[in-house]
Amino acid sequence: LCAGKKVVELGTGSGAGGMICAALGAESVYLTDVPGALKLAEDNVTAASPGVSRLCRVMPCTWGELEHIGAVREAAQVQTFDVVLASECIYKQPPETFEALVATIVAFSTPETKVLVGYEFRGELFDDLIFFSSMLEHFDVDTINIGDRAEAHRRHE
C-alpha cells in the first residue's frame, strides 16, 4: 500500500502512522499537523531509526490553509500524493473543521490516491456525519470494520 509511494499524514500527532509507512518502504512521508502540535512528531522522527527518519519530514499544515498546503507540495515536489492518512482526526469537530479537513484531503489527492481515514465510533456518529457525507461527494468509500477482528483476536489469545 505504501511501498515506493509518496505519503502525507494529516493531523499526525505522534507521527506513528507515517513512520510506519516509512518503515514499510514509502518513498517519502510528510507528517503534518497544526504548528503548535509538531514537537512530538519531530522528537519521534529524531529518535527513529535512520532508515525511517531520513524518509520523514515534519511540516505544519493547518487544514484548509492554502499557504501550508502549497508549502507541503513544494517540499514534496508534487501536487498530490499517492497515499493520504488521517487517523483520530474526526471526533466532534465543528463543521468548518470537517470542511477544511476534506478540502485538504482533496487538495492532496487524485482519483488514484488511496485515502486512509482511521475512525473509532464513539457513540455519536451524527456529530461526525458531516465529514463522511462530504467525503462521499469526492471519493468512493469502502468501510473496513476492524473491531470485529480485534474482538475475535482477543477471544483466541
PDB file of C-alpha atoms in Angstrom, residues 27-157:
ATOM      1  CA  GLU A  27       9.481   6.699  -0.870  1.00  0.00           C
ATOM      2  CA  SER A  28       8.824   9.741   1.330  1.00  0.00           C
ATOM      3  CA  VAL A  29       6.486  10.691   4.155  1.00  0.00           C
ATOM      4  CA  TYR A  30       5.284  14.154   5.124  1.00  0.00           C
ATOM      5  CA  LEU A  31       3.994  14.283   8.700  1.00  0.00           C
ATOM      6  CA  THR A  32       1.740  17.312   9.090  1.00  0.00           C
ATOM      7  CA  ASP A  33      -0.182  18.939  11.897  1.00  0.00           C
ATOM      8  CA  VAL A  34      -1.007  22.384  13.223  1.00  0.00           C
ATOM      9  CA  PRO A  35       2.174  24.323  14.006  1.00  0.00           C
ATOM     10  CA  GLY A  36       1.801  24.039  17.790  1.00  0.00           C
ATOM     11  CA  ALA A  37       1.486  20.246  17.672  1.00  0.00           C
ATOM     12  CA  LEU A  38       4.641  19.310  15.742  1.00  0.00           C
ATOM     13  CA  LYS A  39       7.172  18.802  18.541  1.00  0.00           C
ATOM     14  CA  LEU A  40       6.131  15.246  19.452  1.00  0.00           C
ATOM     15  CA  ALA A  41       6.371  14.100  15.823  1.00  0.00           C
ATOM     16  CA  GLU A  42       9.707  15.900  15.436  1.00  0.00           C
ATOM     17  CA  ASP A  43      11.067  14.200  18.565  1.00  0.00           C
ATOM     18  CA  ASN A  44       9.843  10.793  17.422  1.00  0.00           C
ATOM     19  CA  VAL A  45      11.325  11.175  13.941  1.00  0.00           C
ATOM     20  CA  THR A  46      14.639  12.194  15.511  1.00  0.00           C
ATOM     21  CA  ALA A  47      14.539   9.129  17.767  1.00  0.00           C
ATOM     22  CA  ALA A  48      13.559   6.735  14.953  1.00  0.00           C
ATOM     23  CA  SER A  49      15.994   4.542  13.094  1.00  0.00           C
ATOM     24  CA  PRO A  50      17.998   6.315  10.390  1.00  0.00           C
ATOM     25  CA  GLY A  51      16.139   4.357   7.721  1.00  0.00           C
ATOM     26  CA  VAL A  52      12.828   5.774   8.933  1.00  0.00           C
ATOM     27  CA  SER A  53      13.916   9.274   9.936  1.00  0.00           C
ATOM     28  CA  ARG A  54      15.583  10.033   6.578  1.00  0.00           C
ATOM     29  CA  LEU A  55      12.273   9.366   4.797  1.00  0.00           C
ATOM     30  CA  CYS A  56      10.145  11.557   7.092  1.00  0.00           C
ATOM     31  CA  ARG A  57       9.696  15.301   7.117  1.00  0.00           C
ATOM     32  CA  VAL A  58       7.582  17.072   9.746  1.00  0.00           C
ATOM     33  CA  MET A  59       5.754  20.155   8.478  1.00  0.00           C
ATOM     34  CA  PRO A  60       2.956  22.470   9.551  1.00  0.00           C
ATOM     35  CA  CYS A  61      -0.315  22.074   7.709  1.00  0.00           C
ATOM     36  CA  THR A  62      -3.407  23.619   9.169  1.00  0.00           C
ATOM     37  CA  TRP A  63      -6.329  22.102   7.283  1.00  0.00           C
ATOM     38  CA  GLY A  64      -7.676  24.371   4.597  1.00  0.00           C
ATOM     39  CA  GLU A  65      -4.714  26.786   4.759  1.00  0.00           C
ATOM     40  CA  LEU A  66      -3.569  27.189   1.156  1.00  0.00           C
ATOM     41  CA  GLU A  67      -0.150  28.515   2.197  1.00  0.00           C
ATOM     42  CA  HIS A  68       0.532  25.374   4.249  1.00  0.00           C
ATOM     43  CA  ILE A  69      -0.804  23.068   1.527  1.00  0.00           C
ATOM     44  CA  GLY A  70       1.437  24.816  -1.006  1.00  0.00           C
ATOM     45  CA  ALA A  71       4.488  24.516   1.243  1.00  0.00           C
ATOM     46  CA  VAL A  72       3.962  20.762   1.699  1.00  0.00           C
ATOM     47  CA  ARG A  73       3.511  20.329  -2.065  1.00  0.00           C
ATOM     48  CA  GLU A  74       6.674  22.334  -2.717  1.00  0.00           C
ATOM     49  CA  ALA A  75       8.708  20.358  -0.189  1.00  0.00           C
ATOM     50  CA  ALA A  76       7.477  17.076  -1.655  1.00  0.00           C
ATOM     51  CA  GLN A  77       7.907  18.337  -5.205  1.00  0.00           C
ATOM     52  CA  VAL A  78       4.428  17.051  -6.046  1.00  0.00           C
ATOM     53  CA  GLN A  79       0.944  18.487  -6.275  1.00  0.00           C
ATOM     54  CA  THR A  80      -0.715  15.324  -4.984  1.00  0.00           C
ATOM     55  CA  PHE A  81       0.269  12.228  -3.021  1.00  0.00           C
ATOM     56  CA  ASP A  82      -0.125   8.511  -3.589  1.00  0.00           C
ATOM     57  CA  VAL A  83      -1.419   7.956  -0.032  1.00  0.00           C
ATOM     58  CA  VAL A  84      -3.158  10.360   2.364  1.00  0.00           C
ATOM     59  CA  LEU A  85      -3.502   9.289   6.006  1.00  0.00           C
ATOM     60  CA  ALA A  86      -5.721  10.798   8.697  1.00  0.00           C
ATOM     61  CA  SER A  87      -6.260   8.969  11.973  1.00  0.00           C
ATOM     62  CA  GLU A  88      -8.112  10.105  15.074  1.00  0.00           C
ATOM     63  CA  CYS A  89      -8.923  13.439  13.420  1.00  0.00           C
ATOM     64  CA  ILE A  90     -12.692  13.007  13.313  1.00  0.00           C
ATOM     65  CA  TYR A  91     -14.441  13.381  16.631  1.00  0.00           C
ATOM     66  CA  LYS A  92     -16.924  16.091  17.452  1.00  0.00           C
ATOM     67  CA  GLN A  93     -15.189  18.707  15.342  1.00  0.00           C
ATOM     68  CA  PRO A  94     -17.125  21.795  14.262  1.00  0.00           C
ATOM     69  CA  PRO A  95     -18.463  21.676  10.682  1.00  0.00           C
ATOM     70  CA  GLU A  96     -15.882  24.186   9.423  1.00  0.00           C
ATOM     71  CA  THR A  97     -13.066  21.938  10.662  1.00  0.00           C
ATOM     72  CA  PHE A  98     -14.540  18.959   8.805  1.00  0.00           C
ATOM     73  CA  GLU A  99     -14.868  21.090   5.687  1.00  0.00           C
ATOM     74  CA  ALA A 100     -11.237  22.202   5.962  1.00  0.00           C
ATOM     75  CA  LEU A 101     -10.043  18.607   6.507  1.00  0.00           C
ATOM     76  CA  VAL A 102     -11.939  17.349   3.458  1.00  0.00           C
ATOM     77  CA  ALA A 103     -10.661  20.276   1.374  1.00  0.00           C
ATOM     78  CA  THR A 104      -7.095  19.427   2.393  1.00  0.00           C
ATOM     79  CA  ILE A 105      -7.562  15.744   1.579  1.00  0.00           C
ATOM     80  CA  VAL A 106      -8.985  16.710  -1.827  1.00  0.00           C
ATOM     81  CA  ALA A 107      -6.095  19.138  -2.448  1.00  0.00           C
ATOM     82  CA  PHE A 108      -3.542  16.366  -1.863  1.00  0.00           C
ATOM     83  CA  SER A 109      -5.435  13.719  -3.883  1.00  0.00           C
ATOM     84  CA  THR A 110      -6.142  12.428  -7.373  1.00  0.00           C
ATOM     85  CA  PRO A 111      -8.616   9.688  -8.308  1.00  0.00           C
ATOM     86  CA  GLU A 112      -5.724   7.222  -7.902  1.00  0.00           C
ATOM     87  CA  THR A 113      -4.770   8.382  -4.381  1.00  0.00           C
ATOM     88  CA  LYS A 114      -5.510   5.987  -1.543  1.00  0.00           C
ATOM     89  CA  VAL A 115      -7.051   7.920   1.331  1.00  0.00           C
ATOM     90  CA  LEU A 116      -6.986   6.060   4.637  1.00  0.00           C
ATOM     91  CA  VAL A 117      -9.009   7.520   7.482  1.00  0.00           C
ATOM     92  CA  GLY A 118      -8.857   5.840  10.881  1.00  0.00           C
ATOM     93  CA  TYR A 119     -12.032   6.449  12.868  1.00  0.00           C
ATOM     94  CA  GLU A 120     -13.278   4.990  16.117  1.00  0.00           C
ATOM     95  CA  PHE A 121     -17.032   5.152  16.572  1.00  0.00           C
ATOM     96  CA  ARG A 122     -17.686   6.700  19.961  1.00  0.00           C
ATOM     97  CA  GLY A 123     -21.463   6.625  20.049  1.00  0.00           C
ATOM     98  CA  GLU A 124     -22.305   9.956  18.381  1.00  0.00           C
ATOM     99  CA  LEU A 125     -21.982   9.278  14.649  1.00  0.00           C
ATOM    100  CA  PHE A 126     -24.417  12.116  13.940  1.00  0.00           C
ATOM    101  CA  ASP A 127     -21.784  14.616  15.151  1.00  0.00           C
ATOM    102  CA  ASP A 128     -19.300  13.276  12.596  1.00  0.00           C
ATOM    103  CA  LEU A 129     -21.740  12.705   9.726  1.00  0.00           C
ATOM    104  CA  ILE A 130     -20.783  15.992   8.046  1.00  0.00           C
ATOM    105  CA  PHE A 131     -17.282  14.657   7.430  1.00  0.00           C
ATOM    106  CA  PHE A 132     -18.453  11.340   5.983  1.00  0.00           C
ATOM    107  CA  SER A 133     -21.120  12.973   3.802  1.00  0.00           C
ATOM    108  CA  SER A 134     -18.557  15.389   2.414  1.00  0.00           C
ATOM    109  CA  MET A 135     -16.074  12.594   1.723  1.00  0.00           C
ATOM    110  CA  LEU A 136     -18.742  10.737  -0.267  1.00  0.00           C
ATOM    111  CA  GLU A 137     -19.066  13.787  -2.527  1.00  0.00           C
ATOM    112  CA  HIS A 138     -15.412  13.419  -3.548  1.00  0.00           C
ATOM    113  CA  PHE A 139     -14.393   9.787  -3.100  1.00  0.00           C
ATOM    114  CA  ASP A 140     -15.537   6.207  -3.456  1.00  0.00           C
ATOM    115  CA  VAL A 141     -15.550   4.991   0.131  1.00  0.00           C
ATOM    116  CA  ASP A 142     -15.041   1.488   1.466  1.00  0.00           C
ATOM    117  CA  THR A 143     -15.541   0.802   5.154  1.00  0.00           C
ATOM    118  CA  ILE A 144     -13.351  -1.710   6.930  1.00  0.00           C
ATOM    119  CA  ASN A 145     -14.555  -2.670  10.393  1.00  0.00           C
ATOM    120  CA  ILE A 146     -11.577  -3.936  12.344  1.00  0.00           C
ATOM    121  CA  GLY A 147     -13.443  -4.034  15.659  1.00  0.00           C
ATOM    122  CA  ASP A 148     -14.898  -7.468  14.971  1.00  0.00           C
ATOM    123  CA  ARG A 149     -11.471  -8.857  14.045  1.00  0.00           C
ATOM    124  CA  ALA A 150      -9.848  -7.308  17.109  1.00  0.00           C
ATOM    125  CA  GLU A 151     -12.508  -8.808  19.375  1.00  0.00           C
ATOM    126  CA  ALA A 152     -12.138 -12.223  17.709  1.00  0.00           C
ATOM    127  CA  HIS A 153      -8.355 -11.974  18.194  1.00  0.00           C
ATOM    128  CA  ARG A 154      -8.783 -11.206  21.917  1.00  0.00           C
ATOM    129  CA  ARG A 155     -11.074 -14.231  22.329  1.00  0.00           C
ATOM    130  CA  HIS A 156      -8.439 -16.547  20.815  1.00  0.00           C
ATOM    131  CA  GLU A 157      -5.495 -15.347  22.914  1.00  0.00           C
TER     132      GLU A 157
END
